[in-house]
PDB file of C-alpha atoms in Angstrom:
ATOM      1  CA  GLY A 189       0.084 -23.539   5.408  1.00 63.00           C
ATOM      2  CA  ALA A 190      -0.795 -26.208   2.894  1.00 69.00           C
ATOM      3  CA  VAL A 191       1.595 -26.884   0.032  1.00 86.00           C
ATOM      4  CA  VAL A 192       0.812 -27.450  -3.611  1.00 92.00           C
ATOM      5  CA  SER A 193       3.695 -28.619  -5.769  1.00 94.00           C
ATOM      6  CA  GLN A 194       3.643 -28.155  -9.523  1.00 96.00           C
ATOM      7  CA  HIS A 195       6.102 -29.731 -11.930  1.00 96.00           C
ATOM      8  CA  PRO A 196       7.828 -28.898 -14.197  1.00 97.00           C
ATOM      9  CA  SER A 197       8.435 -25.208 -13.597  1.00 95.00           C
ATOM     10  CA  ARG A 198       9.625 -24.645 -17.157  1.00 96.00           C
ATOM     11  CA  VAL A 199       9.303 -26.670 -20.310  1.00 97.00           C
ATOM     12  CA  ILE A 200      10.200 -26.081 -23.917  1.00 97.00           C
ATOM     13  CA  CYS A 201       8.692 -28.408 -26.474  1.00 96.00           C
ATOM     14  CA  LYS A 202       8.382 -28.693 -30.207  1.00 97.00           C
ATOM     15  CA  SER A 203       5.151 -28.013 -32.051  1.00 97.00           C
ATOM     16  CA  GLY A 204       2.997 -31.092 -32.300  1.00 97.00           C
ATOM     17  CA  THR A 205       4.258 -32.751 -29.150  1.00 97.00           C
ATOM     18  CA  SER A 206       2.386 -33.166 -25.883  1.00 97.00           C
ATOM     19  CA  VAL A 207       3.356 -31.872 -22.475  1.00 97.00           C
ATOM     20  CA  LYS A 208       2.156 -33.120 -19.104  1.00 97.00           C
ATOM     21  CA  ILE A 209       2.058 -30.853 -16.068  1.00 97.00           C
ATOM     22  CA  GLU A 210       1.604 -32.328 -12.600  1.00 96.00           C
ATOM     23  CA  CYS A 211       0.029 -30.711  -9.589  1.00 95.00           C
ATOM     24  CA  ARG A 212       0.287 -32.343  -6.177  1.00 93.00           C
ATOM     25  CA  SER A 213      -1.177 -31.401  -2.840  1.00 90.00           C
ATOM     26  CA  LEU A 214       1.558 -32.398  -0.431  1.00 89.00           C
ATOM     27  CA  ASP A 215      -0.059 -32.210   2.976  1.00 83.00           C
ATOM     28  CA  PHE A 216      -3.786 -32.222   2.368  1.00 82.00           C
ATOM     29  CA  GLN A 217      -6.317 -33.992   0.229  1.00 82.00           C
ATOM     30  CA  ALA A 218      -7.731 -31.943  -2.588  1.00 82.00           C
ATOM     31  CA  THR A 219     -10.933 -33.296  -4.037  1.00 81.00           C
ATOM     32  CA  THR A 220     -11.007 -30.314  -6.344  1.00 86.00           C
ATOM     33  CA  MET A 221      -8.168 -28.570  -8.123  1.00 91.00           C
ATOM     34  CA  PHE A 222      -8.279 -25.688 -10.539  1.00 93.00           C
ATOM     35  CA  TRP A 223      -6.167 -25.096 -13.626  1.00 95.00           C
ATOM     36  CA  TYR A 224      -5.421 -21.607 -14.835  1.00 95.00           C
ATOM     37  CA  ARG A 225      -3.660 -20.021 -17.744  1.00 96.00           C
ATOM     38  CA  GLN A 226      -2.017 -16.642 -17.445  1.00 93.00           C
ATOM     39  CA  PHE A 227      -0.713 -14.513 -20.278  1.00 89.00           C
ATOM     40  CA  PRO A 228       1.856 -11.790 -19.553  1.00 85.00           C
ATOM     41  CA  LYS A 229       0.409  -8.897 -17.579  1.00 81.00           C
ATOM     42  CA  GLN A 230      -3.024 -10.487 -17.489  1.00 85.00           C
ATOM     43  CA  SER A 231      -5.164 -12.159 -14.893  1.00 87.00           C
ATOM     44  CA  LEU A 232      -5.504 -15.846 -14.175  1.00 89.00           C
ATOM     45  CA  MET A 233      -8.040 -17.357 -16.511  1.00 91.00           C
ATOM     46  CA  LEU A 234      -9.767 -20.431 -15.157  1.00 91.00           C
ATOM     47  CA  MET A 235      -9.488 -23.236 -17.678  1.00 95.00           C
ATOM     48  CA  ALA A 236     -11.087 -26.115 -15.842  1.00 94.00           C
ATOM     49  CA  THR A 237     -12.059 -27.562 -12.510  1.00 91.00           C
ATOM     50  CA  SER A 238     -10.542 -30.942 -11.825  1.00 88.00           C
ATOM     51  CA  ASN A 239     -12.594 -33.314  -9.704  1.00 84.00           C
ATOM     52  CA  GLU A 240     -11.104 -36.425  -8.165  1.00 83.00           C
ATOM     53  CA  GLY A 241     -12.572 -39.536  -9.686  1.00 82.00           C
ATOM     54  CA  SER A 242     -14.726 -37.788 -12.242  1.00 84.00           C
ATOM     55  CA  LYS A 243     -14.472 -35.772 -15.421  1.00 88.00           C
ATOM     56  CA  ALA A 244     -13.125 -32.274 -15.310  1.00 92.00           C
ATOM     57  CA  THR A 245     -15.427 -29.322 -15.857  1.00 92.00           C
ATOM     58  CA  TYR A 246     -14.109 -27.035 -18.562  1.00 95.00           C
ATOM     59  CA  GLU A 247     -14.779 -23.333 -18.905  1.00 93.00           C
ATOM     60  CA  GLN A 248     -16.384 -22.025 -22.044  1.00 93.00           C
ATOM     61  CA  GLY A 249     -13.934 -21.785 -24.895  1.00 93.00           C
ATOM     62  CA  VAL A 250     -11.433 -24.277 -23.486  1.00 95.00           C
ATOM     63  CA  GLU A 251     -10.931 -27.318 -25.698  1.00 94.00           C
ATOM     64  CA  LYS A 252     -11.189 -30.404 -23.524  1.00 93.00           C
ATOM     65  CA  ASP A 253      -9.581 -32.608 -26.171  1.00 95.00           C
ATOM     66  CA  LYS A 254      -6.577 -30.333 -26.262  1.00 96.00           C
ATOM     67  CA  PHE A 255      -6.172 -29.780 -22.545  1.00 97.00           C
ATOM     68  CA  LEU A 256      -6.608 -33.186 -20.978  1.00 96.00           C
ATOM     69  CA  ILE A 257      -7.119 -33.212 -17.239  1.00 94.00           C
ATOM     70  CA  ASN A 258      -6.826 -36.258 -15.039  1.00 91.00           C
ATOM     71  CA  HIS A 259      -7.449 -36.284 -11.300  1.00 89.00           C
ATOM     72  CA  ALA A 260      -6.872 -39.894 -10.391  1.00 81.00           C
ATOM     73  CA  SER A 261      -6.140 -39.406  -6.704  1.00 86.00           C
ATOM     74  CA  LEU A 262      -6.855 -36.953  -3.918  1.00 85.00           C
ATOM     75  CA  THR A 263      -3.349 -35.549  -4.160  1.00 89.00           C
ATOM     76  CA  LEU A 264      -2.591 -35.466  -7.881  1.00 92.00           C
ATOM     77  CA  SER A 265      -4.072 -33.722 -10.865  1.00 93.00           C
ATOM     78  CA  THR A 266      -2.416 -33.558 -14.270  1.00 95.00           C
ATOM     79  CA  LEU A 267      -2.905 -31.266 -17.241  1.00 97.00           C
ATOM     80  CA  THR A 268      -1.704 -32.516 -20.616  1.00 97.00           C
ATOM     81  CA  VAL A 269      -1.403 -30.053 -23.453  1.00 97.00           C
ATOM     82  CA  THR A 270      -1.793 -32.205 -26.545  1.00 97.00           C
ATOM     83  CA  SER A 271      -0.391 -31.388 -29.977  1.00 97.00           C
ATOM     84  CA  ALA A 272       1.045 -28.161 -28.657  1.00 97.00           C
ATOM     85  CA  HIS A 273       1.309 -25.104 -30.869  1.00 96.00           C
ATOM     86  CA  PRO A 274       3.199 -21.848 -30.298  1.00 96.00           C
ATOM     87  CA  GLU A 275      -0.050 -20.114 -29.306  1.00 95.00           C
ATOM     88  CA  ASP A 276      -0.281 -22.535 -26.374  1.00 96.00           C
ATOM     89  CA  SER A 277       2.842 -20.950 -24.911  1.00 96.00           C
ATOM     90  CA  SER A 278       1.797 -19.502 -21.580  1.00 95.00           C
ATOM     91  CA  PHE A 279       2.065 -19.745 -17.812  1.00 95.00           C
ATOM     92  CA  TYR A 280      -0.075 -22.565 -16.468  1.00 97.00           C
ATOM     93  CA  ILE A 281      -0.834 -22.741 -12.771  1.00 96.00           C
ATOM     94  CA  CYS A 282      -2.849 -25.056 -10.585  1.00 95.00           C
ATOM     95  CA  SER A 283      -4.628 -24.338  -7.350  1.00 92.00           C
ATOM     96  CA  ALA A 284      -6.513 -26.124  -4.627  1.00 87.00           C
ATOM     97  CA  ARG A 285      -8.546 -24.969  -1.677  1.00 76.00           C
ATOM     98  CA  GLY A 286      -7.789 -26.213   1.755  1.00 64.00           C
ATOM     99  CA  THR A 287     -10.290 -28.359   3.581  1.00 62.00           C
ATOM    100  CA  GLY A 288     -13.625 -26.868   4.527  1.00 61.00           C
ATOM    101  CA  THR A 289     -15.564 -24.173   2.747  1.00 57.00           C
ATOM    102  CA  ASN A 290     -14.591 -20.612   1.989  1.00 54.00           C
ATOM    103  CA  THR A 291     -10.955 -21.213   2.692  1.00 67.00           C
ATOM    104  CA  GLU A 292      -7.895 -19.783   1.066  1.00 75.00           C
ATOM    105  CA  ALA A 293      -6.477 -21.210  -2.123  1.00 81.00           C
ATOM    106  CA  PHE A 294      -2.985 -22.584  -2.416  1.00 88.00           C
ATOM    107  CA  PHE A 295      -1.130 -22.380  -5.674  1.00 92.00           C
ATOM    108  CA  GLY A 296       1.493 -24.418  -7.384  1.00 93.00           C
ATOM    109  CA  GLN A 297       4.612 -22.655  -8.531  1.00 93.00           C
ATOM    110  CA  GLY A 298       3.343 -22.524 -12.096  1.00 95.00           C
ATOM    111  CA  THR A 299       4.707 -23.948 -15.349  1.00 96.00           C
ATOM    112  CA  ARG A 300       6.133 -21.741 -18.051  1.00 96.00           C
ATOM    113  CA  LEU A 301       5.415 -23.542 -21.322  1.00 97.00           C
ATOM    114  CA  THR A 302       7.181 -22.466 -24.490  1.00 96.00           C
ATOM    115  CA  VAL A 303       6.274 -24.195 -27.739  1.00 97.00           C
ATOM    116  CA  VAL A 304       8.773 -23.723 -30.539  1.00 96.00           C
TER     117      VAL A 304
ATOM    118  CA  GLY B 141     -24.188 -13.451 -14.783  1.00 58.00           C
ATOM    119  CA  GLN B 142     -22.041 -12.220 -11.989  1.00 60.00           C
ATOM    120  CA  GLN B 143     -19.521  -9.599 -12.954  1.00 75.00           C
ATOM    121  CA  VAL B 144     -16.705  -8.345 -10.818  1.00 84.00           C
ATOM    122  CA  MET B 145     -14.550  -5.490 -12.017  1.00 91.00           C
ATOM    123  CA  GLN B 146     -11.172  -4.727 -10.500  1.00 95.00           C
ATOM    124  CA  ILE B 147      -9.687  -1.266 -10.918  1.00 95.00           C
ATOM    125  CA  PRO B 148      -7.324   0.228 -11.713  1.00 96.00           C
ATOM    126  CA  GLN B 149      -5.439  -2.111 -13.999  1.00 93.00           C
ATOM    127  CA  TYR B 150      -2.108  -0.416 -13.327  1.00 95.00           C
ATOM    128  CA  GLN B 151      -0.844   1.992 -10.718  1.00 96.00           C
ATOM    129  CA  HIS B 152       2.535   3.677 -10.562  1.00 97.00           C
ATOM    130  CA  VAL B 153       3.358   5.394  -7.295  1.00 97.00           C
ATOM    131  CA  GLN B 154       6.334   7.014  -5.670  1.00 97.00           C
ATOM    132  CA  GLU B 155       7.666   5.139  -2.696  1.00 98.00           C
ATOM    133  CA  GLY B 156       5.887   6.384   0.378  1.00 98.00           C
ATOM    134  CA  GLU B 157       2.634   7.185  -1.399  1.00 98.00           C
ATOM    135  CA  ASP B 158      -0.554   5.269  -0.698  1.00 98.00           C
ATOM    136  CA  PHE B 159      -2.203   2.777  -3.046  1.00 98.00           C
ATOM    137  CA  THR B 160      -5.712   1.388  -3.328  1.00 98.00           C
ATOM    138  CA  THR B 161      -7.272  -1.266  -5.548  1.00 98.00           C
ATOM    139  CA  TYR B 162     -10.992  -1.941  -5.751  1.00 98.00           C
ATOM    140  CA  CYS B 163     -13.191  -4.871  -6.675  1.00 97.00           C
ATOM    141  CA  ASN B 164     -16.818  -4.126  -7.490  1.00 95.00           C
ATOM    142  CA  SER B 165     -19.460  -6.774  -8.051  1.00 92.00           C
ATOM    143  CA  SER B 166     -22.830  -6.565  -9.737  1.00 89.00           C
ATOM    144  CA  THR B 167     -24.206  -9.059  -7.223  1.00 89.00           C
ATOM    145  CA  THR B 168     -23.717  -9.823  -3.554  1.00 91.00           C
ATOM    146  CA  LEU B 169     -20.669 -11.884  -2.725  1.00 90.00           C
ATOM    147  CA  SER B 170     -20.598 -14.451   0.047  1.00 89.00           C
ATOM    148  CA  ASN B 171     -16.920 -13.779   0.661  1.00 90.00           C
ATOM    149  CA  ILE B 172     -13.904 -12.299  -1.034  1.00 93.00           C
ATOM    150  CA  GLN B 173     -10.231 -13.129  -0.903  1.00 93.00           C
ATOM    151  CA  TRP B 174      -7.183 -11.069  -1.815  1.00 95.00           C
ATOM    152  CA  TYR B 175      -3.927 -12.385  -3.272  1.00 94.00           C
ATOM    153  CA  LYS B 176      -0.572 -10.927  -4.247  1.00 96.00           C
ATOM    154  CA  GLN B 177       1.495 -12.170  -7.156  1.00 95.00           C
ATOM    155  CA  ARG B 178       5.087 -11.035  -7.395  1.00 94.00           C
ATOM    156  CA  PRO B 179       6.616 -10.798 -10.888  1.00 89.00           C
ATOM    157  CA  GLY B 180       7.441 -14.317 -12.065  1.00 86.00           C
ATOM    158  CA  GLY B 181       5.775 -15.904  -9.051  1.00 90.00           C
ATOM    159  CA  HIS B 182       2.477 -17.472  -8.135  1.00 90.00           C
ATOM    160  CA  PRO B 183      -0.398 -15.869  -6.229  1.00 91.00           C
ATOM    161  CA  VAL B 184      -0.112 -15.875  -2.464  1.00 92.00           C
ATOM    162  CA  PHE B 185      -3.109 -15.583  -0.185  1.00 90.00           C
ATOM    163  CA  LEU B 186      -3.344 -12.351   1.817  1.00 95.00           C
ATOM    164  CA  ILE B 187      -6.748 -12.247   3.503  1.00 94.00           C
ATOM    165  CA  GLN B 188     -10.329 -13.414   3.477  1.00 92.00           C
ATOM    166  CA  LEU B 189     -13.315 -11.151   4.146  1.00 94.00           C
ATOM    167  CA  VAL B 190     -16.677 -12.652   4.988  1.00 93.00           C
ATOM    168  CA  LYS B 191     -18.766 -10.219   7.033  1.00 95.00           C
ATOM    169  CA  SER B 192     -20.611  -7.167   5.811  1.00 96.00           C
ATOM    170  CA  GLY B 193     -18.579  -4.011   6.517  1.00 97.00           C
ATOM    171  CA  GLU B 194     -15.584  -6.033   7.660  1.00 97.00           C
ATOM    172  CA  VAL B 195     -12.234  -4.280   7.967  1.00 98.00           C
ATOM    173  CA  LYS B 196      -9.005  -6.159   8.493  1.00 97.00           C
ATOM    174  CA  LYS B 197      -5.474  -4.861   8.788  1.00 97.00           C
ATOM    175  CA  GLN B 198      -2.105  -6.430   8.128  1.00 96.00           C
ATOM    176  CA  LYS B 199       0.615  -3.928   8.996  1.00 97.00           C
ATOM    177  CA  ARG B 200       0.383  -1.324   6.218  1.00 98.00           C
ATOM    178  CA  LEU B 201      -2.404  -3.169   4.368  1.00 98.00           C
ATOM    179  CA  THR B 202      -6.081  -2.469   5.094  1.00 98.00           C
ATOM    180  CA  PHE B 203      -8.808  -4.627   3.595  1.00 98.00           C
ATOM    181  CA  GLN B 204     -12.470  -3.654   3.512  1.00 98.00           C
ATOM    182  CA  PHE B 205     -15.663  -5.454   2.561  1.00 97.00           C
ATOM    183  CA  GLY B 206     -18.588  -3.202   1.753  1.00 97.00           C
ATOM    184  CA  GLU B 207     -21.788  -3.127   3.752  1.00 96.00           C
ATOM    185  CA  ALA B 208     -23.716  -4.590   0.839  1.00 95.00           C
ATOM    186  CA  LYS B 209     -20.955  -7.159   0.215  1.00 94.00           C
ATOM    187  CA  LYS B 210     -20.706  -5.975  -3.367  1.00 95.00           C
ATOM    188  CA  ASN B 211     -17.371  -4.225  -3.192  1.00 96.00           C
ATOM    189  CA  SER B 212     -14.033  -4.588  -1.526  1.00 97.00           C
ATOM    190  CA  SER B 213     -10.804  -2.668  -1.373  1.00 98.00           C
ATOM    191  CA  LEU B 214      -7.164  -3.180  -0.506  1.00 98.00           C
ATOM    192  CA  HIS B 215      -5.301  -0.102   0.683  1.00 98.00           C
ATOM    193  CA  ILE B 216      -1.555   0.100   1.215  1.00 98.00           C
ATOM    194  CA  THR B 217      -0.239   2.953   3.312  1.00 98.00           C
ATOM    195  CA  ALA B 218       3.201   4.357   2.544  1.00 98.00           C
ATOM    196  CA  THR B 219       4.155   1.937  -0.189  1.00 98.00           C
ATOM    197  CA  GLN B 220       7.562   0.315  -0.286  1.00 97.00           C
ATOM    198  CA  THR B 221       9.422  -1.268  -3.183  1.00 96.00           C
ATOM    199  CA  THR B 222       8.625  -4.663  -1.685  1.00 96.00           C
ATOM    200  CA  ASP B 223       4.936  -3.998  -2.371  1.00 97.00           C
ATOM    201  CA  VAL B 224       5.533  -4.322  -6.117  1.00 97.00           C
ATOM    202  CA  GLY B 225       3.368  -6.971  -7.729  1.00 96.00           C
ATOM    203  CA  THR B 226      -0.130  -7.672  -8.934  1.00 96.00           C
ATOM    204  CA  TYR B 227      -2.981  -7.779  -6.468  1.00 97.00           C
ATOM    205  CA  PHE B 228      -6.022  -9.910  -7.246  1.00 95.00           C
ATOM    206  CA  CYS B 229      -9.376 -10.225  -5.618  1.00 95.00           C
ATOM    207  CA  GLU B 230     -11.034 -13.630  -5.788  1.00 90.00           C
ATOM    208  CA  TRP B 231     -14.502 -14.808  -5.018  1.00 85.00           C
ATOM    209  CA  GLY B 232     -15.813 -18.332  -4.844  1.00 70.00           C
ATOM    210  CA  ASN B 233     -19.594 -18.181  -4.766  1.00 61.00           C
ATOM    211  CA  THR B 234     -20.001 -21.237  -6.968  1.00 64.00           C
ATOM    212  CA  GLY B 235     -17.081 -23.196  -5.555  1.00 71.00           C
ATOM    213  CA  LYS B 236     -14.784 -22.112  -8.353  1.00 77.00           C
ATOM    214  CA  LEU B 237     -11.911 -19.737  -7.818  1.00 78.00           C
ATOM    215  CA  ILE B 238     -12.551 -16.740 -10.048  1.00 84.00           C
ATOM    216  CA  PHE B 239     -10.106 -13.859 -10.063  1.00 88.00           C
ATOM    217  CA  GLY B 240     -10.468 -10.217 -10.827  1.00 90.00           C
ATOM    218  CA  GLN B 241      -8.402  -8.670 -13.586  1.00 91.00           C
ATOM    219  CA  GLY B 242      -5.727  -7.657 -11.120  1.00 94.00           C
ATOM    220  CA  THR B 243      -4.051  -4.374 -10.316  1.00 96.00           C
ATOM    221  CA  THR B 244      -0.348  -4.172 -11.036  1.00 95.00           C
ATOM    222  CA  LEU B 245       1.509  -1.894  -8.667  1.00 97.00           C
ATOM    223  CA  GLN B 246       4.824  -0.316  -9.586  1.00 96.00           C
ATOM    224  CA  VAL B 247       6.706   1.597  -6.904  1.00 97.00           C
ATOM    225  CA  LYS B 248       9.402   4.081  -7.828  1.00 95.00           C
ATOM    226  CA  PRO B 249      12.143   4.319  -5.208  1.00 93.00           C
TER     227      PRO B 249
END
């Protein structure tokens, strides 16, 4: 199946700094990628839909100035958590559908962010 | 708006017992997907259901899509410790990937 690679898998940063998370589709072109946040023992909460070559679409309640999304190519989307605070500590995961409609989603390995 | 509820939130079973998780929608779904997430891992695709009344099997797992395409279930027969994890339903009517709340399965050996 298709492969989505997410990097880094773990990151610890200081409050006030920014962290960039990369999501790459390795063997297919993903015009759309999705970014999720998952708290312990909870579901995946969709944060935003990343569209190649255009602005991301953010879900209600997600600060677009805090969670910057860039989808500059068909194989790379990035999520930057700006001015991170301890409450931003979470598991962030990206996903992309395969080509065609109504197809399965492939997930990156996820990034465990800890802000100290 | 569309609401999909997944129940139960948690299920503890003895190894060998059966397990079922349900997703119920307030509106008709065009399709539904099921995923499994192991502790510490990322979701992995299990199956897609598209047709009304569809039933699909994968070894001990049975997936059903209701006749009205408003509900779906995942049933595991004779659970094993390897079945531990959280099972999510997902639907993509609007092109987004939206997940149910998930059902976390614990299996006691």
